[in-house]
Amino acid sequence: MKKLTLLGDLTPAQFLSEYWHKKPLLIRQAIPDFKPLLSAEALFEMAADEDVESRLVTHFERKWQMQSGPLAQLPARSQREWTLLVQGVNLHDDAADALLRTFNFLPDARLDDLMISYATDGGGVGPHFDSYDVFLLQAHGQRRWRFGAQKDLSLVDGVPLKILRNFEPQQEFVLNPGDMLYLPPHIAHDGVAEGECMTYSVGFRAPAYQELAEAFLQFMADSVDLPGRYADPELEPCKHPAEISRAMLAQVAHEIDKVRFTEDDIAIFLGSYLSEPKARTVFTPPQRPLPPGRFAQSAAKRGVALSRKTQMLYRGKHVFINGESFSAGRADKTALCLLADTRKLDGPSAAQASPDVQDALYNWYQDGWLNLV
Ligand code: SIN
Ligand code: CO
C-alpha cells in the first residue's frame, strides 16, 4: 500500500491499528515545506464574518476569558497571550478544503472540519482534553505541546473554558511548520505559542449515542405507521375512575411494541443526519445559472465537482446529500458513488450518466451544491 508522508513512515493501515484512538503520534515534517494556506489577516477577516464560527481566548493577567464570534475587533498582535480559533475554515476556503480532503483515508462521516488557530506569544487555550481525535498541524511559527494520558480529568470550576485542574504532562515537543501531532480522545494536552504562531486542527466527528437516539426517534416519528385505534368492547364498570387500567396499558403496550426499526430505517436516518449541513452553512447558487441543455453540454466537456460545503454519503442503495436521501438504481449508483467518493465526475462520466442522474446534477448545480469544473 502507498505510504503517505502525512503519516511519516506509516501506512494508513499501520496508523489505524497502532495509534488511532490508542496513543499520540508525532510526525516531523508530515507536510514538508508547509506554508500557511491563509495569512493571519485573512483569518482575522473570516472571524469578523457572521457565517463563520470563531472564538477569542485570552489569558491576560492570568485570567482565562472567552468571547464567541463574529469578532469585529481583536487585541493587538503585539499583546501576548491571546488566541483566535476559527472553526470550519474548509467550508470557506478551497485550499483548506483540499488539505482536509488529504485525510480521506478516514471516512467522510467521521471527518469534521479544519480549525485554524492564531496565537501571540504565550497564547493557547490552556491544559484540557477533547472528546475527539485530532491532528494538530503546525502551519506557521512554533508551538510547544505538552501532553499525557492522565487519569484525573477533573476541571477547574468557574472558568469559561475546559481547563484541567491538575495537568501532569508526560511528553513535550516543540512543533515547527509542517510537523504534526496526532492525539486520541481524552489525552490531556496544552499547546503554547512560542512567538506568533498558527496551528491547523483536523477535527473528527463522534456523535453521542444520546444525540443520535433523540434524532432517530424524531426521524421515526415522521415515518411510523401504526393503524387502528384504541377500543374496549369488554369494558366493565370501574371503582377507581382515575386509575389507568392494567388492560388499557397492556393493549397500548402491545400495539406500540409493533413499531420496529429496520436496518434500512437506521441507514436512511444516519445518512441524512450525517450529511446535514452545519447550522450556519449557506450555499451559493450560480448567479446566472445555465439552462439545462447548456449545463449538460458543459458538464460533458468539463465535468462537475461537489461544492466544498456539500456532504455526500451513501450506504447500499441509499444516497445522501446535504440531509436529503434517495435510493438509486444499480446503474445510477456507480456514477453517484464515484461523485460521492471522489467529489467529482469527469466529463465522460457526467455525459454517460442516466437522465435521472443528469436531472439531479442540474438541481444540485442550481442549489449551489455542485459546480461545473
Ligand atoms: C489550538 O490550536 O490552540 C487548540 C487546539 C487544541 O488544543 O485542541
Ligand atoms: Co485540544
XYZ file of N, CA, C and O in Angstrom, residues 18-195:
712
model
N -2.182 0.946 15.088
C -1.272 1.196 16.214
C -1.585 2.467 17.010
O -1.281 2.548 18.193
N -2.129 3.482 16.331
C -2.267 4.782 17.005
C -3.708 5.287 17.149
O -4.043 5.885 18.160
N -4.511 5.110 16.114
C -5.857 5.704 16.088
C -6.654 5.312 17.321
O -6.826 4.113 17.588
N -7.088 6.295 18.099
C -7.846 6.059 19.332
C -6.992 5.412 20.429
O -7.529 5.023 21.456
N -5.683 5.238 20.175
C -4.865 4.480 21.130
C -3.777 5.321 21.764
O -3.690 5.416 22.977
N -2.904 5.924 20.924
C -1.808 6.707 21.536
C -1.367 7.849 20.616
O -1.552 7.766 19.397
N -0.748 8.878 21.222
C -0.315 10.029 20.425
C 0.794 9.651 19.452
O 1.520 8.671 19.654
N 0.906 10.434 18.395
C 1.971 10.218 17.410
C 2.468 11.575 16.935
O 1.675 12.424 16.514
N 3.773 11.756 17.012
C 4.372 12.982 16.481
C 4.977 12.654 15.115
O 5.744 11.698 14.994
N 4.619 13.421 14.113
C 5.159 13.194 12.771
C 5.911 14.456 12.359
O 5.293 15.487 12.073
N 7.237 14.361 12.385
C 8.039 15.513 11.957
C 7.920 15.631 10.442
O 7.998 14.639 9.717
N 7.720 16.826 9.951
C 7.595 17.108 8.513
C 6.578 16.190 7.822
O 6.859 15.573 6.792
N 5.397 16.126 8.436
C 4.285 15.389 7.821
C 3.980 16.004 6.462
O 3.642 15.301 5.503
N 4.074 17.331 6.388
C 3.956 18.028 5.098
C 5.211 18.891 4.957
O 5.287 19.995 5.512
N 6.223 18.364 4.236
C 7.486 19.100 4.133
C 7.279 20.474 3.494
O 6.447 20.625 2.606
N 8.026 21.452 3.991
C 7.979 22.845 3.491
C 6.570 23.423 3.529
O 6.180 24.169 2.623
N 5.815 23.059 4.518
C 4.435 23.546 4.574
C 4.393 25.059 4.754
O 5.110 25.627 5.571
N 3.559 25.683 3.952
C 3.349 27.141 4.062
C 1.891 27.366 4.444
O 1.004 26.663 3.943
N 1.615 28.351 5.310
C 0.215 28.584 5.696
C -0.663 28.855 4.485
O -0.229 29.498 3.525
N -1.886 28.340 4.519
C -2.808 28.499 3.387
C -3.466 29.863 3.408
O -3.924 30.364 2.382
N -3.522 30.446 4.596
C -4.166 31.761 4.751
C -3.267 32.635 5.619
O -2.661 32.139 6.574
N -3.232 33.928 5.330
C -2.457 34.842 6.173
C -3.237 35.085 7.464
O -4.452 34.843 7.520
N -2.553 35.597 8.478
C -3.236 35.933 9.733
C -4.330 36.959 9.451
O -5.441 36.848 9.983
N -4.056 37.925 8.574
C -5.059 38.973 8.258
C -6.317 38.340 7.658
O -7.433 38.722 7.997
N -6.125 37.368 6.756
C -7.284 36.713 6.127
C -8.109 35.974 7.190
O -9.335 35.954 7.138
N -7.404 35.389 8.167
C -8.092 34.682 9.253
C -8.880 35.666 10.122
O -10.018 35.388 10.513
N -8.277 36.828 10.394
C -8.967 37.846 11.206
C -10.241 38.309 10.478
O -11.268 38.537 11.105
N -10.136 38.432 9.157
C -11.306 38.847 8.371
C -12.419 37.805 8.469
O -13.596 38.132 8.605
N -12.011 36.531 8.390
C -13.016 35.458 8.498
C -13.718 35.513 9.847
O -14.922 35.285 9.943
N -12.950 35.812 10.900
C -13.507 35.818 12.261
C -14.564 36.907 12.430
O -15.417 36.816 13.312
N -14.513 37.928 11.570
C -15.484 39.029 11.667
C -16.786 38.696 10.930
O -17.782 39.394 11.072
N -16.770 37.615 10.167
C -17.923 37.232 9.338
C -18.928 36.433 10.180
O -18.542 35.490 10.879
N -20.199 36.796 10.088
C -21.174 36.105 10.944
C -21.523 34.692 10.476
O -22.106 33.920 11.234
N -21.129 34.344 9.252
C -21.344 32.965 8.782
C -20.224 32.031 9.228
O -20.234 30.842 8.902
N -19.226 32.581 9.929
C -18.067 31.778 10.326
C -18.065 31.646 11.848
O -18.350 32.612 12.560
N -17.765 30.417 12.312
C -17.739 30.182 13.758
C -16.334 30.489 14.285
O -15.355 29.892 13.816
N -16.248 31.412 15.243
C -14.922 31.755 15.778
C -14.994 32.049 17.274
O -16.068 32.324 17.802
N -13.835 31.962 17.928
C -13.736 32.263 19.366
C -12.425 32.977 19.642
O -11.410 32.694 18.980
N -12.470 33.864 20.606
C -11.245 34.528 21.051
C -10.999 34.091 22.490
O -11.893 34.204 23.329
N -9.805 33.560 22.750
C -9.460 33.145 24.111
C -8.288 33.994 24.572
O -7.262 34.069 23.883
N -8.467 34.656 25.713
C -7.368 35.471 26.243
C -6.971 34.964 27.622
O -7.793 34.372 28.343
N -5.716 35.182 27.939
C -5.212 34.792 29.259
C -4.439 35.979 29.838
O -3.295 35.851 30.274
N -5.104 37.145 29.801
C -4.461 38.363 30.282
C -4.483 38.361 31.811
O -5.490 38.000 32.425
N -3.400 38.770 32.388
C -3.263 38.831 33.863
C -3.723 37.534 34.527
O -4.478 37.528 35.498
N -3.327 36.409 33.913
C -3.588 35.054 34.431
C -5.078 34.724 34.564
O -5.472 33.859 35.353
N -5.915 35.399 33.775
C -7.356 35.142 33.853
C -7.842 34.643 32.483
O -7.638 35.324 31.471
N -8.473 33.439 32.464
C -8.998 32.894 31.207
C -10.313 33.572 30.848
O -11.213 33.647 31.667
N -10.404 34.051 29.612
C -11.671 34.627 29.141
C -11.942 34.157 27.728
O -10.993 33.897 26.961
N -13.232 34.050 27.403
C -13.579 33.590 26.063
C -14.704 34.431 25.489
O -15.627 34.796 26.204
N -14.580 34.747 24.216
C -15.628 35.514 23.537
C -15.934 34.805 22.217
O -15.023 34.437 21.474
N -17.242 34.620 21.947
C -17.617 33.961 20.686
C -17.771 34.991 19.580
O -18.148 36.129 19.845
N -17.513 34.557 18.324
C -17.611 35.430 17.168
C -19.034 35.742 16.808
O -19.945 35.181 17.421
N -19.301 36.609 15.809
C -18.286 37.281 14.991
C -17.463 38.302 15.795
O -18.002 38.961 16.674
N -16.174 38.365 15.453
C -15.254 39.203 16.212
C -14.761 40.355 15.334
O -13.857 40.167 14.504
N -15.383 41.510 15.515
C -15.015 42.664 14.683
C -13.664 43.221 15.120
O -12.903 43.761 14.324
N -13.368 43.082 16.389
C -12.130 43.665 16.927
C -11.331 42.599 17.686
O -11.899 41.811 18.433
N -10.015 42.615 17.449
C -9.153 41.656 18.144
C -8.078 42.440 18.894
O -7.772 43.578 18.534
N -7.480 41.819 19.917
C -6.384 42.512 20.605
C -5.227 42.781 19.627
O -5.168 42.175 18.555
N -4.311 43.647 20.020
C -3.166 43.975 19.149
C -2.262 42.747 19.013
O -2.139 41.951 19.951
N -1.647 42.623 17.852
C -0.742 41.486 17.633
C 0.473 41.560 18.545
O 1.155 40.560 18.776
N 0.752 42.769 19.040
C 1.918 42.929 19.925
C 1.596 42.466 21.353
O 2.497 42.306 22.166
N 0.325 42.257 21.654
C -0.061 41.836 23.007
C 0.102 40.324 23.154
O -0.317 39.554 22.274
N 0.692 39.882 24.259
C 0.939 38.455 24.486
C -0.358 37.729 24.908
O -1.325 38.353 25.318
N -0.305 36.412 24.810
C -1.294 35.511 25.427
C -2.745 35.695 24.994
O -3.633 35.796 25.820
N -2.946 35.748 23.684
C -4.324 35.606 23.201
C -4.324 34.696 21.988
O -3.296 34.538 21.314
N -5.431 34.077 21.750
C -5.541 33.190 20.591
C -6.930 33.294 19.966
O -7.926 33.445 20.664
N -6.925 33.249 18.652
C -8.164 33.275 17.884
C -8.348 31.891 17.266
O -7.404 31.341 16.678
N -9.547 31.316 17.416
C -9.820 29.992 16.846
C -10.924 30.141 15.812
O -12.003 30.658 16.142
N -10.656 29.725 14.595
C -11.676 29.816 13.542
C -12.013 28.397 13.088
O -11.162 27.658 12.584
N -13.266 28.046 13.292
C -13.772 26.696 13.017
C -14.215 26.584 11.554
O -14.614 27.599 10.960
N -14.180 25.395 10.995
C -14.774 25.140 9.668
C -14.181 25.980 8.551
O -14.905 26.375 7.640
N -12.864 26.220 8.593
C -12.241 27.053 7.538
C -12.390 26.361 6.177
O -12.534 27.016 5.142
N -12.433 25.039 6.191
C -12.611 24.269 4.938
C -13.907 24.610 4.208
O -14.007 24.415 3.002
N -14.899 25.126 4.932
C -16.175 25.466 4.281
C -16.066 26.767 3.486
O -16.916 27.059 2.654
N -15.016 27.538 3.764
C -14.921 28.879 3.186
C -13.709 29.061 2.289
O -13.566 30.121 1.672
N -12.807 28.089 2.263
C -11.558 28.277 1.528
C -11.172 26.978 0.806
O -11.094 25.924 1.434
N -10.930 27.085 -0.502
C -10.638 25.886 -1.303
C -9.383 25.146 -0.845
O -9.360 23.917 -0.797
N -8.319 25.911 -0.518
C -7.065 25.257 -0.132
C -7.250 24.508 1.193
O -6.719 23.403 1.382
N -8.036 25.092 2.104
C -8.290 24.440 3.401
C -9.113 23.176 3.179
O -8.878 22.134 3.817
N -10.071 23.255 2.254
C -10.887 22.083 1.918
C -9.979 20.979 1.354
O -10.069 19.820 1.754
N -9.067 21.378 0.439
C -8.167 20.385 -0.176
C -7.279 19.731 0.882
O -7.044 18.516 0.838
N -6.817 20.510 1.863
C -5.973 19.943 2.925
C -6.775 18.926 3.747
O -6.303 17.821 4.026
N -8.003 19.300 4.104
C -8.849 18.377 4.883
C -9.068 17.076 4.109
O -9.046 15.990 4.685
N -9.247 17.189 2.797
C -9.523 16.000 1.968
C -8.310 15.080 1.852
O -8.453 13.933 1.455
N -7.095 15.573 2.172
C -5.937 14.661 2.130
C -6.022 13.633 3.269
O -5.269 12.676 3.293
N -6.946 13.862 4.205
C -7.136 12.893 5.286
C -8.215 11.878 4.910
O -8.837 11.271 5.773
N -8.429 11.699 3.588
C -9.564 10.853 3.178
C -9.275 9.352 3.250
O -10.026 8.561 2.716
N -8.199 8.979 3.965
C -8.066 7.560 4.329
C -8.982 7.295 5.538
O -9.105 6.168 5.998
N -9.580 8.369 6.045
C -10.581 8.270 7.117
C -11.935 8.648 6.515
O -11.999 9.502 5.643
N -13.029 8.015 6.965
C -14.324 8.235 6.300
C -14.857 9.658 6.458
O -14.673 10.277 7.508
N -15.539 10.125 5.407
C -16.167 11.459 5.440
C -17.129 11.590 6.620
O -17.297 12.680 7.167
N -17.777 10.471 6.970
C -18.756 10.511 8.068
C -18.080 10.825 9.404
O -18.751 11.190 10.363
N -16.758 10.659 9.480
C -16.019 10.904 10.730
C -15.258 12.220 10.716
O -14.993 12.814 11.757
N -14.873 12.650 9.511
C -14.090 13.878 9.384
C -15.000 15.071 9.681
O -16.099 15.144 9.162
N -14.545 15.993 10.523
C -15.424 17.114 10.869
C -15.022 18.397 10.150
O -15.700 18.844 9.241
N -13.916 18.981 10.561
C -13.567 20.263 9.937
C -12.101 20.578 10.123
O -11.377 19.867 10.818
N -11.685 21.672 9.487
C -10.341 22.204 9.703
C -10.488 23.497 10.498
O -11.123 24.451 10.026
N -9.931 23.474 11.705
C -9.948 24.694 12.528
C -8.563 25.322 12.450
O -7.558 24.610 12.466
N -8.512 26.648 12.363
C -7.205 27.316 12.372
C -7.131 28.195 13.610
O -8.065 28.941 13.910
N -6.019 28.055 14.332
C -5.823 28.946 15.470
C -4.633 29.844 15.195
O -3.628 29.416 14.617
N -4.792 31.094 15.594
C -3.694 32.056 15.538
C -3.414 32.437 16.992
O -4.357 32.670 17.762
N -2.157 32.468 17.384
C -1.853 32.862 18.770
C -0.658 33.794 18.803
O 0.267 33.668 17.989
N -0.687 34.729 19.756
C 0.515 35.520 20.003
C 1.354 34.768 21.038
O 0.877 33.777 21.624
N 2.563 35.242 21.268
C 3.491 34.549 22.172
C 2.804 34.199 23.504
O 2.140 35.046 24.101
N 2.937 32.953 23.911
C 2.354 32.507 25.183
C 0.879 32.142 25.072
O 0.277 31.675 26.039
N 0.292 32.357 23.881
C -1.146 32.115 23.706
C -1.471 30.635 23.572
O -0.638 29.825 23.147
N -2.692 30.299 23.958
C -3.189 28.916 23.864
C -4.543 28.855 24.531
O -5.078 29.886 24.954
N -5.101 27.655 24.598
C -6.429 27.527 25.226
C -6.335 26.842 26.590
O -7.349 26.465 27.168
N -5.090 26.694 27.091
C -4.907 26.102 28.415
C -4.911 24.588 28.367
O -5.328 23.985 27.377
N -4.427 23.961 29.467
C -4.404 22.497 29.514
C -5.826 21.933 29.566
O -6.621 22.357 30.406
N -6.135 21.017 28.671
C -7.500 20.479 28.581
C -7.442 19.105 27.917
O -6.377 18.617 27.549
N -8.612 18.502 27.753
C -8.698 17.288 26.939
C -9.885 17.455 26.019
O -10.790 18.253 26.287
N -9.894 16.733 24.903
C -11.014 16.773 23.969
C -11.654 15.389 23.907
O -11.011 14.391 24.219
N -12.901 15.349 23.457
C -13.598 14.062 23.334
C -13.398 13.450 21.955
O -13.983 12.418 21.639
N -12.612 14.112 21.122
C -12.450 13.689 19.730
C -10.971 13.525 19.408
O -10.125 14.165 20.018
N -10.708 12.721 18.381
C -9.338 12.623 17.860
C -9.010 13.953 17.178
O -9.902 14.639 16.682
N -7.726 14.258 17.111
C -7.334 15.490 16.407
C -5.921 15.349 15.832
O -5.069 14.697 16.431
N -5.742 15.898 14.647
C -4.392 16.063 14.083
C -4.067 17.543 14.194
O -4.838 18.382 13.694
N -2.942 17.871 14.837
C -2.556 19.272 15.031
C -1.348 19.558 14.147
O -0.234 19.098 14.436
N -1.598 20.241 13.066
C -0.536 20.529 12.099
C -0.013 21.935 12.353
O -0.788 22.901 12.338
N 1.287 22.041 12.581
C 1.861 23.374 12.791
C 1.993 24.047 11.430
O 2.570 23.486 10.500
N 1.404 25.244 11.292
C 1.363 25.892 9.978
C 2.327 27.060 9.886
O 2.873 27.354 8.825
N 2.542 27.735 11.027
C 3.390 28.924 11.000
C 3.964 29.113 12.398
O 3.247 28.949 13.393
N 5.230 29.471 12.503
C 5.849 29.690 13.808
C 5.950 28.383 14.594
O 5.821 27.291 14.033
N 6.183 28.546 15.895
C 6.402 27.353 16.731
C 5.393 27.265 17.867
O 4.980 28.277 18.419
N 5.046 26.035 18.201
C 4.171 25.812 19.360
C 4.754 24.671 20.197
O 5.176 23.643 19.658
N 4.768 24.872 21.504
C 5.250 23.822 22.412
C 4.049 23.030 22.907
O 3.139 23.589 23.511
N 4.050 21.745 22.588
C 2.955 20.870 23.048
C 3.442 20.022 24.205
O 4.520 19.428 24.148
N 2.650 19.986 25.254
C 2.899 19.070 26.372
C 1.636 18.226 26.494
O 0.520 18.748 26.382
N 1.809 16.945 26.706
C 0.623 16.087 26.787
C 0.902 14.808 27.579
O 2.063 14.463 27.830
N -0.167 14.120 27.939
C -0.031 12.866 28.681
C -1.386 12.219 28.878
O -2.422 12.876 28.758
N -1.330 10.909 29.194
C -2.586 10.147 29.348
C -2.977 10.090 30.819
O -3.078 9.022 31.397
N -3.193 11.248 31.452
C -3.521 11.222 32.885
C -4.954 10.750 33.137
O -5.825 10.900 32.277
N -5.136 10.151 34.341
C -6.469 9.625 34.685
C -7.369 10.727 35.214
O -8.567 10.752 34.970
N -6.753 11.660 35.983
C -7.545 12.729 36.609
C -7.898 13.779 35.559
O -7.058 14.580 35.161
N -9.166 13.749 35.121
C -9.589 14.713 34.096
C -10.543 15.752 34.704
O -11.371 16.343 34.001
N -10.386 15.999 36.018
C -11.275 16.989 36.654
C -10.888 18.391 36.189
O -9.724 18.673 35.894
N -11.913 19.259 36.131
C -11.728 20.589 35.537
C -11.819 21.695 36.585
O -12.458 21.517 37.629
N -11.188 22.803 36.280
C -11.269 23.988 37.146
C -12.698 24.531 37.069
O -13.263 24.620 35.980
N -13.276 24.851 38.217
C -14.639 25.420 38.228
C -14.591 26.921 37.943
O -13.596 27.577 38.231
N -15.689 27.414 37.405
C -15.875 28.864 37.295
C -15.055 29.553 36.225
O -14.868 30.765 36.298
N -14.533 28.815 35.246
C -13.845 29.478 34.117
C -14.635 29.161 32.837
O -15.274 28.115 32.750
N -14.599 30.048 31.851
C -15.428 29.839 30.661
C -14.860 28.797 29.693
O -15.395 28.592 28.614
N -13.773 28.143 30.084
C -13.123 27.140 29.225
C -12.951 25.861 30.025
O -12.961 25.888 31.243
N -12.714 24.756 29.302
C -12.395 23.498 29.988
C -10.907 23.551 30.327
O -10.065 23.424 29.436
N -10.565 23.748 31.597
C -9.151 23.787 31.996
C -8.940 22.687 33.036
O -9.675 22.621 34.027
N -7.933 21.842 32.801
C -7.673 20.743 33.741
C -7.171 21.286 35.069
O -6.305 22.170 35.109
N -7.719 20.715 36.141
C -7.327 21.147 37.482
C -5.872 20.744 37.780
O -5.091 21.523 38.300
N -5.535 19.503 37.436
C -4.163 19.026 37.693
C -3.571 18.488 36.397
O -3.818 17.342 36.040
N -2.823 19.304 35.716
C -2.235 18.876 34.442
C -0.862 18.271 34.702
O 0.005 18.929 35.287
N -0.689 17.000 34.309
C 0.598 16.331 34.534
C 1.128 15.765 33.229
O 0.979 14.575 32.937
N 1.735 16.628 32.395
C 2.207 16.151 31.096
C 3.353 15.156 31.228
O 4.146 15.233 32.174
N 3.395 14.212 30.286
C 4.493 13.232 30.292
C 5.449 13.457 29.136
O 6.570 12.980 29.144
N 4.966 14.140 28.091
C 5.824 14.364 26.932
C 5.746 15.818 26.488
O 4.730 16.481 26.718
N 6.812 16.254 25.834
C 6.869 17.658 25.433
C 7.634 17.778 24.122
O 8.700 17.191 23.971
N 7.063 18.487 23.166
C 7.735 18.702 21.876
C 7.456 20.119 21.381
O 6.353 20.635 21.592
N 8.426 20.683 20.696
C 8.177 21.961 20.013
C 7.954 21.624 18.537
O 8.786 20.950 17.917
N 6.815 22.063 18.008
C 6.497 21.758 16.603
C 6.826 22.947 15.716
O 6.538 24.102 16.069
N 7.431 22.636 14.577
C 7.771 23.630 13.556
C 6.810 23.461 12.385
O 6.159 22.421 12.264
N 6.754 24.459 11.481
C 5.836 24.328 10.353
C 6.015 23.000 9.606
O 7.146 22.584 9.325
N 4.899 22.329 9.343
C 4.929 21.032 8.650
C 4.910 19.848 9.599
O 4.595 18.732 9.195
N 5.250 20.070 10.884
C 5.196 18.980 11.875
C 3.744 18.776 12.294
O 2.954 19.733 12.318
N 3.413 17.551 12.668
C 2.024 17.273 13.040
C 1.960 16.325 14.232
O 2.745 15.378 14.323
N 1.041 16.601 15.122
C 0.846 15.767 16.310
C -0.561 15.182 16.250
O -1.527 15.923 16.099
N -0.655 13.863 16.365
C -1.978 13.222 16.451
C -2.262 12.924 17.918
O -1.406 12.357 18.617
N -3.430 13.313 18.373
C -3.838 12.998 19.745
C -5.172 12.263 19.733
O -6.138 12.733 19.130
N -5.230 11.112 20.403
C -6.527 10.419 20.529
C -7.417 11.153 21.536
O -6.932 12.021 22.267
N -8.716 10.804 21.607
C -9.591 11.463 22.574
C -9.086 11.275 24.006
O -8.435 10.266 24.308
N -9.359 12.248 24.842
C -9.105 12.201 26.289
C -7.640 12.259 26.701
O -7.320 11.971 27.855
N -6.751 12.620 25.781
C -5.348 12.834 26.161
C -5.250 14.291 26.645
O -5.658 15.209 25.921
N -4.737 14.471 27.847
C -4.572 15.835 28.367
C -3.495 16.534 27.538
O -2.460 15.928 27.244
N -3.743 17.777 27.130
C -2.739 18.476 26.311
C -2.811 19.987 26.480
O -3.849 20.523 26.861
N -1.686 20.604 26.181
C -1.604 22.066 26.250
C -0.595 22.518 25.203
O 0.541 22.058 25.185
N -1.058 23.396 24.309
C -0.172 23.905 23.260
C 0.023 25.396 23.469
O -0.947 26.145 23.469
N 1.277 25.794 23.660
C 1.557 27.204 23.938
C 2.423 27.772 22.810
O 3.454 27.181 22.455
N 1.988 28.919 22.279
C 2.718 29.534 21.167
C 4.065 30.062 21.659
O 4.149 30.678 22.718
N 5.126 29.780 20.865
C 6.441 30.355 21.169
C 6.674 31.425 20.112
O 7.098 31.119 19.003
N 6.315 32.639 20.420
C 6.236 33.679 19.392
C 4.902 33.509 18.692
O 4.110 32.628 19.052
